[in-house]
Tab-separated table of C-alpha atoms and ligand atoms in Angstrom:
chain	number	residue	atom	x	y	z
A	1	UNK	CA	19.506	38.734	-22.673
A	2	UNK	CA	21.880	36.722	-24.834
A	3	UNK	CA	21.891	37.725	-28.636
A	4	UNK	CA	20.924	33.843	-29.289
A	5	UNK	CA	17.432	32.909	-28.465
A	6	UNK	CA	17.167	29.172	-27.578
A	7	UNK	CA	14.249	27.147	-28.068
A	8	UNK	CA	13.373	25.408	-24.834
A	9	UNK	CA	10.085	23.149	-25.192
A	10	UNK	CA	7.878	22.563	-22.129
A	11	UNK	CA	9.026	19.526	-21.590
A	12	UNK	CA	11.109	17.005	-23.130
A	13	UNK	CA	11.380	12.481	-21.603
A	14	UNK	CA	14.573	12.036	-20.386
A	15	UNK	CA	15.673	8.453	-21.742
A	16	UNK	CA	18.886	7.042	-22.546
A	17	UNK	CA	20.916	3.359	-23.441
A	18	UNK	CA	19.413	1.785	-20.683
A	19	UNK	CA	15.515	2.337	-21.834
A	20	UNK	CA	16.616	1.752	-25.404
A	21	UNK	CA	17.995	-1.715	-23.945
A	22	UNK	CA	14.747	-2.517	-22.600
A	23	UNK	CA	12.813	-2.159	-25.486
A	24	UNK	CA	15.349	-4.090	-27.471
A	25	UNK	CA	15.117	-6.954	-25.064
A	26	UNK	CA	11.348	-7.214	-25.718
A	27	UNK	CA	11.678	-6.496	-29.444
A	28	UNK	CA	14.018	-9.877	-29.738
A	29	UNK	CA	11.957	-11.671	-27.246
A	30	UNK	CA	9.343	-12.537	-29.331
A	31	UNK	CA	6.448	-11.490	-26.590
A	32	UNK	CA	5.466	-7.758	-26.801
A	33	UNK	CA	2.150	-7.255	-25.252
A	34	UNK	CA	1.414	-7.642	-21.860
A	35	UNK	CA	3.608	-10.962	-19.915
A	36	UNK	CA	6.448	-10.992	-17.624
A	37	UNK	CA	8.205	-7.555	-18.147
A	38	UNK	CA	5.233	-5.663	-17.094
A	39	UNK	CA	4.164	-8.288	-14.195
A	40	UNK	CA	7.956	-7.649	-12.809
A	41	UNK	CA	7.009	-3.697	-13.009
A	42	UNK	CA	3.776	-4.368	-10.947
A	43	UNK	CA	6.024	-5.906	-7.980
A	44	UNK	CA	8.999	-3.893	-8.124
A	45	UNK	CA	6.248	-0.739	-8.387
A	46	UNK	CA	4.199	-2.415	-5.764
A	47	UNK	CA	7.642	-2.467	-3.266
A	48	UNK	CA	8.629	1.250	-3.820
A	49	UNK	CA	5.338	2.781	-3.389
A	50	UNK	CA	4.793	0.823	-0.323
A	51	UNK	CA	1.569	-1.216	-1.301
A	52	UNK	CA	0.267	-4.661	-1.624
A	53	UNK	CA	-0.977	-4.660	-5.191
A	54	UNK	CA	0.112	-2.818	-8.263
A	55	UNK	CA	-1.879	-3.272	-11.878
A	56	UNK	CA	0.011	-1.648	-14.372
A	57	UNK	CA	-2.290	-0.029	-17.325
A	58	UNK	CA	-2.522	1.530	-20.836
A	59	UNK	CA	-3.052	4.834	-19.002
A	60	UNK	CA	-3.937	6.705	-15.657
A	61	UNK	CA	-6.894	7.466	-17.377
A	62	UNK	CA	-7.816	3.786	-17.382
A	63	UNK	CA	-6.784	3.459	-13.621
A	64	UNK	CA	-9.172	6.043	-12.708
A	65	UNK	CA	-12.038	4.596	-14.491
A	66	UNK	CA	-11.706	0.991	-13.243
A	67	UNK	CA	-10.629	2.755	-9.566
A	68	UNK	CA	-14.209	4.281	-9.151
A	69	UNK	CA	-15.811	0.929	-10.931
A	70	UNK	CA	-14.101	-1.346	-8.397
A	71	UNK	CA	-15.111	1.146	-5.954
A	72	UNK	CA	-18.545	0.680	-6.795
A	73	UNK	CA	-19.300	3.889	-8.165
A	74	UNK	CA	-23.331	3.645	-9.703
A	75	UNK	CA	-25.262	5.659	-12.552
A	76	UNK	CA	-26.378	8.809	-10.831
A	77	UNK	CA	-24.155	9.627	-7.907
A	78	UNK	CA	-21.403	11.712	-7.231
A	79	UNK	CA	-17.615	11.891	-6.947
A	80	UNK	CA	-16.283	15.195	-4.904
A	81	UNK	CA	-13.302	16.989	-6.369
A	82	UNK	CA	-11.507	20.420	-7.379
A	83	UNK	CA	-12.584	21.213	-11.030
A	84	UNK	CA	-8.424	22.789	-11.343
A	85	UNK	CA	-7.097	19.346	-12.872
A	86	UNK	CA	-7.206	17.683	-15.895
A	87	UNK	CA	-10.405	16.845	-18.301
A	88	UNK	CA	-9.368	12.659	-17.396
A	89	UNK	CA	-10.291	13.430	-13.412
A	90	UNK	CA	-13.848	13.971	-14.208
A	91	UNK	CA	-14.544	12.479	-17.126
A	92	UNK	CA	-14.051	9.213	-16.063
A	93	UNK	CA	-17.249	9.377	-13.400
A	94	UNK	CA	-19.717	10.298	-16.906
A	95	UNK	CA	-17.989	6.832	-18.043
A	96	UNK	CA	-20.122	5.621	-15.134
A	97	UNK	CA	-23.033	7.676	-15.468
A	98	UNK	CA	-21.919	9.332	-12.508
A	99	UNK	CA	-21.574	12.910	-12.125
A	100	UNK	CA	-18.055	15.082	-10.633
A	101	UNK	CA	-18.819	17.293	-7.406
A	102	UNK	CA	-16.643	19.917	-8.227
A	103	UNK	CA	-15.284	21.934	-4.723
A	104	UNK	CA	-12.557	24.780	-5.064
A	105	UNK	CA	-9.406	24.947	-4.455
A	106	UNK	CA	-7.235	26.149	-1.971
A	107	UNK	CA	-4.982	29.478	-3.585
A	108	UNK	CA	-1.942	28.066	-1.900
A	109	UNK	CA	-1.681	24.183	-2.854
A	110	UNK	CA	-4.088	24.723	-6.097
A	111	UNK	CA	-5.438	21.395	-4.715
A	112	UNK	CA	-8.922	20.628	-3.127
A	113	UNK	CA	-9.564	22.540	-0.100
A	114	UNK	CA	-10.458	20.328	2.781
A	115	UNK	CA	-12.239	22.812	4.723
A	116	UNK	CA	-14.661	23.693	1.473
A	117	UNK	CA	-15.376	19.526	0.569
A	118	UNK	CA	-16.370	19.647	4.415
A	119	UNK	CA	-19.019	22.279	3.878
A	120	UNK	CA	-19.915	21.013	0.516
A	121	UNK	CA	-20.563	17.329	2.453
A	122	UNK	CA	-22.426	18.427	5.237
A	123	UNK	CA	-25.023	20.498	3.189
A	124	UNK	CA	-25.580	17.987	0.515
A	125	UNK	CA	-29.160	17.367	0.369
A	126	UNK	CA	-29.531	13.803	0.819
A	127	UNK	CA	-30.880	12.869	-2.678
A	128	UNK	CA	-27.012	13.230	-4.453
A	129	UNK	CA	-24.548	10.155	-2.923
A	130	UNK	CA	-21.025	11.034	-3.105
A	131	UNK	CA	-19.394	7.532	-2.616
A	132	UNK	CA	-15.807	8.871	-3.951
A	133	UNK	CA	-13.476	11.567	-3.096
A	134	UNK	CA	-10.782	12.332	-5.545
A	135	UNK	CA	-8.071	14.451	-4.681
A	136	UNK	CA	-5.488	15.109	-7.270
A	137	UNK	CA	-1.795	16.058	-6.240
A	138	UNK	CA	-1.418	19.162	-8.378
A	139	UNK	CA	2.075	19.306	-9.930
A	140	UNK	CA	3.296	17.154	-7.320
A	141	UNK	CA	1.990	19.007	-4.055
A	142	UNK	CA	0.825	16.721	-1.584
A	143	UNK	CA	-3.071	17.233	-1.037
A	144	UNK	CA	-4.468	17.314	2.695
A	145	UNK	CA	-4.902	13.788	2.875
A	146	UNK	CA	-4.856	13.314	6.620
A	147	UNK	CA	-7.385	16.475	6.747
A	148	UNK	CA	-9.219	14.845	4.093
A	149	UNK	CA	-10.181	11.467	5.736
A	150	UNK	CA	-11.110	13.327	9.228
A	151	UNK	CA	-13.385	15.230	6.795
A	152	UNK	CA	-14.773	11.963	5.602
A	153	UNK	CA	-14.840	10.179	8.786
A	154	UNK	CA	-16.583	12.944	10.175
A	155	UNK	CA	-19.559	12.730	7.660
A	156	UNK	CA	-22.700	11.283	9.321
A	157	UNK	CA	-24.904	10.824	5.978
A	158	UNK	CA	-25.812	7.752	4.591
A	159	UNK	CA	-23.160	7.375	1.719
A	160	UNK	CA	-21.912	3.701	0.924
A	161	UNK	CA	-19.112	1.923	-0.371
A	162	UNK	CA	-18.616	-1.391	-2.109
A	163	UNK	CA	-16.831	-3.621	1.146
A	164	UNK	CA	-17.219	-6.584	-0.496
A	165	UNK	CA	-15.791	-8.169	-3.878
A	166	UNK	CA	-15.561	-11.769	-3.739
A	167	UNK	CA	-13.960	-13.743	-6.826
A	168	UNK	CA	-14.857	-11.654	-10.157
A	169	UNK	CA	-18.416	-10.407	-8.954
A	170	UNK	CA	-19.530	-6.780	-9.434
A	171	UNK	CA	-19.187	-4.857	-6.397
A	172	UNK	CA	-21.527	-4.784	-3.284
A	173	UNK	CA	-22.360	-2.208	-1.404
A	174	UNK	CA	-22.356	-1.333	2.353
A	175	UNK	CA	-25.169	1.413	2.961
A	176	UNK	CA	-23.258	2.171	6.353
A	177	UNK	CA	-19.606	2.418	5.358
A	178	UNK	CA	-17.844	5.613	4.802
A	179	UNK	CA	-16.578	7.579	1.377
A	180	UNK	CA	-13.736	5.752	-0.069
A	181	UNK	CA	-10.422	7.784	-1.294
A	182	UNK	CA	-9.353	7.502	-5.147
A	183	UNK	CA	-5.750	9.210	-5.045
A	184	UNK	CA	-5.171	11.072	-8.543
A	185	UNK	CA	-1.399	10.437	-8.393
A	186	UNK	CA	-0.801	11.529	-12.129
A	187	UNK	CA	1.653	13.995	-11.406
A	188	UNK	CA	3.360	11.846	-8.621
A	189	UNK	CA	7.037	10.360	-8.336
A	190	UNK	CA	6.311	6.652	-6.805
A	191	UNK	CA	7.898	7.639	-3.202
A	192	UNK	CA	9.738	5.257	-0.855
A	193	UNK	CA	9.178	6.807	2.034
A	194	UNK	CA	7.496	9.789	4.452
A	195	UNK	CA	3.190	9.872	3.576
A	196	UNK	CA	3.578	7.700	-0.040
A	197	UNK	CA	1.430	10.009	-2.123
A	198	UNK	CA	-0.946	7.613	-4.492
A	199	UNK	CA	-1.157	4.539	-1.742
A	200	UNK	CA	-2.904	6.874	1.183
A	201	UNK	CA	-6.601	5.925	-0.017
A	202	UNK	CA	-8.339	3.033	-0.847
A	203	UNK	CA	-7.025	3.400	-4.796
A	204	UNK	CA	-4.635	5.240	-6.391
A	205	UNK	CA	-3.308	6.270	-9.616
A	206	UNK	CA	0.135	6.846	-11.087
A	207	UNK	CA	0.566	8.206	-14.717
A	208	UNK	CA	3.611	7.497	-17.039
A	209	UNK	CA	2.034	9.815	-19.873
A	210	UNK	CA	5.461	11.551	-21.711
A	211	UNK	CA	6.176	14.199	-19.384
A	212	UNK	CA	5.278	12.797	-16.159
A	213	UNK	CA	7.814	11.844	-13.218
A	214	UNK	CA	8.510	8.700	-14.914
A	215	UNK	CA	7.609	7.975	-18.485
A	216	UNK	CA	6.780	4.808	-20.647
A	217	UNK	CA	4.924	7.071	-23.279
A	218	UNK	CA	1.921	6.460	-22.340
A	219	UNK	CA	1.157	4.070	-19.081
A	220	UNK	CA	-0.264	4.191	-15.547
A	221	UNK	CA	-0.245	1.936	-12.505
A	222	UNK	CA	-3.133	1.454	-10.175
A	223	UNK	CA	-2.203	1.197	-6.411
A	224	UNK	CA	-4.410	-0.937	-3.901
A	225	UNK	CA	-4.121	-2.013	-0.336
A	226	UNK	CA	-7.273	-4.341	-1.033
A	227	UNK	CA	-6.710	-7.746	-2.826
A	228	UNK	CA	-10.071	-8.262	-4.114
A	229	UNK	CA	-10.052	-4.709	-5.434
A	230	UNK	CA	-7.226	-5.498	-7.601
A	231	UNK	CA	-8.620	-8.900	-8.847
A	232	UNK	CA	-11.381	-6.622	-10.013
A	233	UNK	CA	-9.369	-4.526	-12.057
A	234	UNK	CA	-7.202	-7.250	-13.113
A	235	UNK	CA	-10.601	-8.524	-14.754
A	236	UNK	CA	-12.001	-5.842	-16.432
A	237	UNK	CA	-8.615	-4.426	-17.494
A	238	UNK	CA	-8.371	-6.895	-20.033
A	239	UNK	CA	-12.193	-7.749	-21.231
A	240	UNK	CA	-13.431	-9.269	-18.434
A	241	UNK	CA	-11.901	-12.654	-18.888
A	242	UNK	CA	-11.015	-14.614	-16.195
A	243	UNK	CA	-7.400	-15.973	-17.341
A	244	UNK	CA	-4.905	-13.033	-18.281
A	245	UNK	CA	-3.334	-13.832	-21.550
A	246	UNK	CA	0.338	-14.349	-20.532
A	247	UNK	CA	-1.328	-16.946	-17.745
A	248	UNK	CA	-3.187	-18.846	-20.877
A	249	UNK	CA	0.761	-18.702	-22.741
A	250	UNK	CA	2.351	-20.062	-20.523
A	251	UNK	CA	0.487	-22.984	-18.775
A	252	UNK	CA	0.516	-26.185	-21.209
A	253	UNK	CA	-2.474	-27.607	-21.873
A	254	UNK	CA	-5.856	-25.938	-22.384
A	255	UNK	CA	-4.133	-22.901	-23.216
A	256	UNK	CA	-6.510	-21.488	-25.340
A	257	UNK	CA	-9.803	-21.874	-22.773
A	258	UNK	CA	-11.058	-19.105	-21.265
A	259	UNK	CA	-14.532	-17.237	-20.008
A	260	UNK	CA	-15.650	-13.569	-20.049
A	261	UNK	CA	-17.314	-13.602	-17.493
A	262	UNK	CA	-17.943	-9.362	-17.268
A	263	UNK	CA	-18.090	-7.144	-20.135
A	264	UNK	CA	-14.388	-5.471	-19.433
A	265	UNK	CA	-12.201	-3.028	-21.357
A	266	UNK	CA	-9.558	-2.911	-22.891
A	267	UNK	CA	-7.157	-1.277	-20.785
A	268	UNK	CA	-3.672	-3.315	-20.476
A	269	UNK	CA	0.272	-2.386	-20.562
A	270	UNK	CA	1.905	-3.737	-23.123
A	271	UNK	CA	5.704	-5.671	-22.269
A	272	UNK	CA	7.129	-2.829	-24.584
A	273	UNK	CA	6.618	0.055	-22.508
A	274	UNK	CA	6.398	-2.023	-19.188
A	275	UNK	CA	10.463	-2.290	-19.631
A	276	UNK	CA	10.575	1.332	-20.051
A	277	UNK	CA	9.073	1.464	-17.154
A	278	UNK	CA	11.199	-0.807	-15.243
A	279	UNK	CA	14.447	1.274	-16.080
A	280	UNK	CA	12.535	4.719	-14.655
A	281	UNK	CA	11.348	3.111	-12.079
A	282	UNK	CA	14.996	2.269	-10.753
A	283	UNK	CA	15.993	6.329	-11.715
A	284	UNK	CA	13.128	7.335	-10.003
A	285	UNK	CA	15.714	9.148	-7.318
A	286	UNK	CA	18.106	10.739	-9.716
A	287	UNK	CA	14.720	12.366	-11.913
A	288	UNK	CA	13.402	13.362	-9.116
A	289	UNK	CA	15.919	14.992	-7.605
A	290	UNK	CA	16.836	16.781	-10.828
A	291	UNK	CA	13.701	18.075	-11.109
A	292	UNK	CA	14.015	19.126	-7.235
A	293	UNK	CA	17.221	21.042	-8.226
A	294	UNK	CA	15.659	23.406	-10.935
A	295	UNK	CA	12.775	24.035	-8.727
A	296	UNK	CA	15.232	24.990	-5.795
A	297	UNK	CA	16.950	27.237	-8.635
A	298	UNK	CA	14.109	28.666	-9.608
A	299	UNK	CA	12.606	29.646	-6.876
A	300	UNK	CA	15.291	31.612	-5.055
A	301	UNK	CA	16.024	33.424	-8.702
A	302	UNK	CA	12.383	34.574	-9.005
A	303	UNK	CA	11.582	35.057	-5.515
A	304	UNK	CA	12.440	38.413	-4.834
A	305	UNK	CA	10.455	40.299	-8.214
A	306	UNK	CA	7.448	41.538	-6.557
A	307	UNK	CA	5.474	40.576	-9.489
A	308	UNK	CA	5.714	36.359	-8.985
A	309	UNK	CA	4.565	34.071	-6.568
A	310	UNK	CA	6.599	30.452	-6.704
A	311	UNK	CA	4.389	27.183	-6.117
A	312	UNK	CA	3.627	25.189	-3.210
A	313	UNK	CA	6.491	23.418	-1.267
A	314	UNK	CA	6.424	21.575	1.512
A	315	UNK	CA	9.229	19.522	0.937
A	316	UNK	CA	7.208	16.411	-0.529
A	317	UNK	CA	6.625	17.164	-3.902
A	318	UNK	CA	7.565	15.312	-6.921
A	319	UNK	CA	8.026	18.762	-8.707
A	320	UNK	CA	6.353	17.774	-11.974
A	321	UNK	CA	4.972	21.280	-12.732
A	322	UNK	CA	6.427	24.464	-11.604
A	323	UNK	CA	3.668	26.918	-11.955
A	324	UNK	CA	4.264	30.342	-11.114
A	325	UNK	CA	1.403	32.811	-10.126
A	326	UNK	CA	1.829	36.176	-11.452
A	327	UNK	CA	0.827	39.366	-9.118
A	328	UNK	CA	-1.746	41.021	-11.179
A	329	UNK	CA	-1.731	44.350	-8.962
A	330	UNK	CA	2.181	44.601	-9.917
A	331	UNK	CA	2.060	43.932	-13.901
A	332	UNK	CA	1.163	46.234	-16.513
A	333	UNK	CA	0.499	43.094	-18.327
A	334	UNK	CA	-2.123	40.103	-18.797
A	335	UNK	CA	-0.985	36.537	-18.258
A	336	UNK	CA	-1.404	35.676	-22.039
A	337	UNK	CA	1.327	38.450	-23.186
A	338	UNK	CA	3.368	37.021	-20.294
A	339	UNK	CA	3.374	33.907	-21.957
A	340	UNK	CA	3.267	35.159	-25.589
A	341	UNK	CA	6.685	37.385	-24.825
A	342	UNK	CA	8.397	34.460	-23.430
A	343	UNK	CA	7.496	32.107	-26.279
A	344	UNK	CA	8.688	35.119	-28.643
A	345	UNK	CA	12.231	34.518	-26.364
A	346	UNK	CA	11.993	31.174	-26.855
A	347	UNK	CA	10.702	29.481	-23.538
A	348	UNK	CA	8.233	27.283	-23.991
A	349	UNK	CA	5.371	27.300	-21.389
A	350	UNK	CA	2.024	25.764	-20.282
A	351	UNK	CA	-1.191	26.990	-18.416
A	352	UNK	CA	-2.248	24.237	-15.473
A	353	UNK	CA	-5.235	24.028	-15.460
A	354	UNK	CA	-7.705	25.587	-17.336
A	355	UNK	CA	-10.253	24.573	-14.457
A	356	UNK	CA	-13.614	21.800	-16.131
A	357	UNK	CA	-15.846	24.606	-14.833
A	358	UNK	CA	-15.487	26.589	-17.480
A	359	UNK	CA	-15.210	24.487	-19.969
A	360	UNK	CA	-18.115	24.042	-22.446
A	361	UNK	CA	-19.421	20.813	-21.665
A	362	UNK	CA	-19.438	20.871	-17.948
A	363	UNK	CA	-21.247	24.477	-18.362
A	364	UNK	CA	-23.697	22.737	-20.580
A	365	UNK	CA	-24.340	19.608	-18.721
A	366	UNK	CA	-24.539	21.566	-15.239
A	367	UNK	CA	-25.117	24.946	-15.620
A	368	UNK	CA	-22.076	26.207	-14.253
A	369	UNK	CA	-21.024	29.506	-14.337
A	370	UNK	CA	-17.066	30.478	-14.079
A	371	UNK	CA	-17.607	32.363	-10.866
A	372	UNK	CA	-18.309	29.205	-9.072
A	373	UNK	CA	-15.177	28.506	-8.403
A	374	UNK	CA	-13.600	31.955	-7.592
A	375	UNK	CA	-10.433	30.401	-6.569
A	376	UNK	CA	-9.886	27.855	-9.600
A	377	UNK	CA	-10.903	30.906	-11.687
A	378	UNK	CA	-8.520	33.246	-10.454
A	379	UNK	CA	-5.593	30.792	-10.224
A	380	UNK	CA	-6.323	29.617	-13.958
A	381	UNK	CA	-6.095	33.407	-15.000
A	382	UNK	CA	-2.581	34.197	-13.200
A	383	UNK	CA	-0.686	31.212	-13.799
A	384	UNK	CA	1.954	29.868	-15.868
A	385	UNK	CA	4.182	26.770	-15.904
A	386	UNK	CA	7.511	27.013	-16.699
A	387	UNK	CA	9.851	23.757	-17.968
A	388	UNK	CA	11.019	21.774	-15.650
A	389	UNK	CA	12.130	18.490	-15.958
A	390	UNK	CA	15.622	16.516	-15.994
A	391	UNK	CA	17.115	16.876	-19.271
A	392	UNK	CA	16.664	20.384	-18.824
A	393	UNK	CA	20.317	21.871	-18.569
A	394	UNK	CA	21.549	24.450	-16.055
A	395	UNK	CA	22.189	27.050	-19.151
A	396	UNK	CA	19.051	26.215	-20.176
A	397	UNK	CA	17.348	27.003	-16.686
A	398	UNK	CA	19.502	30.156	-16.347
A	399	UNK	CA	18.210	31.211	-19.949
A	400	UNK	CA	14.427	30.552	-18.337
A	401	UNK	CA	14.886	32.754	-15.687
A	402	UNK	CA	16.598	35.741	-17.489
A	403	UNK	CA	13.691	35.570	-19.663
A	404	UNK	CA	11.144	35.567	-16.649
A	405	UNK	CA	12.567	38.281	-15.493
A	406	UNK	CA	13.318	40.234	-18.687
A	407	UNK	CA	9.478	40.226	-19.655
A	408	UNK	CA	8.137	40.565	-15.993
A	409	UNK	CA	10.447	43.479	-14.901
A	410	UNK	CA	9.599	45.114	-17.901
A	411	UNK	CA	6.262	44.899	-16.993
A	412	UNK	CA	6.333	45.897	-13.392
A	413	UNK	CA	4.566	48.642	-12.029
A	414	UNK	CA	5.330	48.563	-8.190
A	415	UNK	CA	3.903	47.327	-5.121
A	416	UNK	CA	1.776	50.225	-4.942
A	417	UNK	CA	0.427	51.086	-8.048
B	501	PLP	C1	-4.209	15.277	-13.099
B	501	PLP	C2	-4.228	14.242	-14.187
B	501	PLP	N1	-4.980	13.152	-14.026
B	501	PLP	C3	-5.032	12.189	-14.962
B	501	PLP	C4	-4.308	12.294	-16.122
B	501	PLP	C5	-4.425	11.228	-17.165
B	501	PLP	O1	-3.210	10.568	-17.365
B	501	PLP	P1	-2.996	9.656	-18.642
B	501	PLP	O2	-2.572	10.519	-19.762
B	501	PLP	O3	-1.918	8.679	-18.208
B	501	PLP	O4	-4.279	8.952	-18.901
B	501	PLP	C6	-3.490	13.402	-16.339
B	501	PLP	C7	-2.720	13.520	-17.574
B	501	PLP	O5	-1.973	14.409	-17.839
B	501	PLP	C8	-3.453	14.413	-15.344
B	501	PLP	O6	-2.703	15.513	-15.498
């Protein structure tokens, strides 16, 4: 190991002159919440990802909860997905009154397991009415989404969907039509091409938290094929009044005139961080790629220890976590002193997920016990996310792996011990 120990956080935004431009711009401008630098984001969002309709948002968070609102989500039903993400997947439904239908996971992907939300569909009893699915793209890796709507489109039960919004009306409900998709996208790079991850269901939801794919500190974008779905969030993104403020600005007149005419939330993008935005939006290609780069690294460095699996690739990811799974057969070792000896060298790490079923309020408010979710469980317990993202340097990523395999070789005790 090299007699200097570097500090390497987790992960660190990669922004430079061009960003800093962009909030300058806005700062002289005179207009800093929400007007025309974050409607230009929407459309030039809107033409990468491939989708009609783009509403850009204070978080993903906020996209999620006005997704399954629009969707038509009511008090008392049930929105299926893998309890390995983060606490913003599920709590969103409770917003609603409605409760998460957690299914494992799949070891591979660490995403929902198609085959398991099949079973888990097929032998609901009929008095809980899963209207949403929600798949989230763990660290990038594409979920099952074709398997997923045959899954759906095979289900015979009498679950509903909202097919109708007209104008700025609540939606209404079709008791015949199928399960709609939400698309947790948080951890997705907006993709211009192959299956666009986040605009493959009915809604779906991009993240620009700090350390995502692309950053404006705190963001997300909704994605919708469905016009009257994204009037709806539109509305209730920004108190339920029918006139966005920038439209009232601009237009001379009556100005200041407008109606609430639901009881919306507060939930809108601010011109500041929409011009971030904008600039990551056009280095979408060049992040990504970086991030594809260490990944590639890392995985042919580490793949030969005995002790370490590498995640998921199938070629489509957006590489936004890189989370290893240690062999526990082969290591002397737990997971935490994995982790504690590599912060000790220096490399700063993260554990995704720590899965909702074992944490204390969805215990509490559904009885759930950890072994529920053997998979979820046992991925939680062996893995570890190393830095990754574009800023990190190639010494840097070198120092990573000599200290991966400094603590883990250390700690190896053979295939067959
Ligand atoms: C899987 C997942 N979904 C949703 C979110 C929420 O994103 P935001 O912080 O933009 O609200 C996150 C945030 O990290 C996430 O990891």
């Amino acid at each position: 190991m090299s007699p200097t120990i570097k500090n390497i956080p987790f992960a660190r935004p990669s922004l430079g002159p061009e960003e800093e431009e962009a909030v300058l711009r806005v700062m002289r401008s005179g207009w800093l919440t929400t007007g025309s630098e974050a409607e230009a984001f929407e459309g030039e969002f809107a033409e990468r990802a491939g989708v009609e309709h783009a509403v850009a948002l204070s978080s993903a968070t906020a996209g999620l909860h006005l997704g399954l609102e629009a969707l038509g989500v009511q008090e008392g039903e049930f929105v299926a997905m893998s309890p390995y993400t983060f606490a913003a997947t599920a709590e969103v439904t409770r917003y609603l009154g409605a409760h998460p239908l957690f299914v494992d996971i799949d070891p591979e992907t660490l995403n929902i397991d198609a085959r398991q939300l099949d079973e888990t569909l097929s032998t609901l009893d009929h008095t809980r009415r899963v209207r949403v699915v929600l798949p989230v793209h763990i660290g990038g890796v594409p979920c099952p989404m074709h398997e997923i709507r045959q899954v759906i489109d095979n289900q015979r039960h009498s679950n509903s969907r909202p097919t109708s919004i007209t104008g700025n009306s609540r939606p209404t409900l079709d008791p015949a039509a199928p399960i709609s998709i939400l698309e947790d996208a948080a951890h997705v790079s907006p993709s211009a091409g192959g299956d666009r991850l986040g605009t493959m269901g009915e809604v779906g939801v991009f993240s620009f938290y700090a350390n995502k794919p692309i950053t404006t500190g705190e963001g997300g974008m909704l994605c919708t094929h469905n016009a009257e779905l994204a009037q709806r969030v539109r509305l209730m993104r920004l108190h339920g009044i029918d006139r966005q403020v920038w439209d009232r600005y601009r237009s001379v007149g009556a100005g200041w005139r407008y109606e609430v005419v639901e009881a919306g939330y507060k939930y809108n993008m601010p011109d500041l961080l929409a011009a971030i935005g904008r600039v990551q939006l056009r280095r979408t290609e060049e992040l990504r790629r970086r991030r594809s780069d260490i990944a590639m690294y890392y995985n042919q460095a580490l793949c030969d220890t005995g002790y370490l699996r590498p995640p998921a690739d199938n070629g489509n990811t957006s590489h936004h976590l890189y989370i290893l799974r240690l062999i526990p057969e082969h290591l002397k070792i737990t997971r935490d002193e994995f982790i504690a000896r590599l912060n000790e060298l220096g490399v700063g790490t993260s554990v995704h997920y720590i899965p909702l079923h074992i944490m204390p309020y969805y215990q509490r408010r559904y009885g759930l016990k950890p072994t529920d979710f053997p998979e979820a469980l046992r991925a939680f317990e062996w893995c570890i996310s190393l830095p990754i993202y574009p800023d990190l340097t190639d010494e840097e990523r070198e120092y990573v792996v000599r200290a991966v395999r400094l603590v883990g070789d250390a700690a190896y005790q053979g295939k067959g011990a």
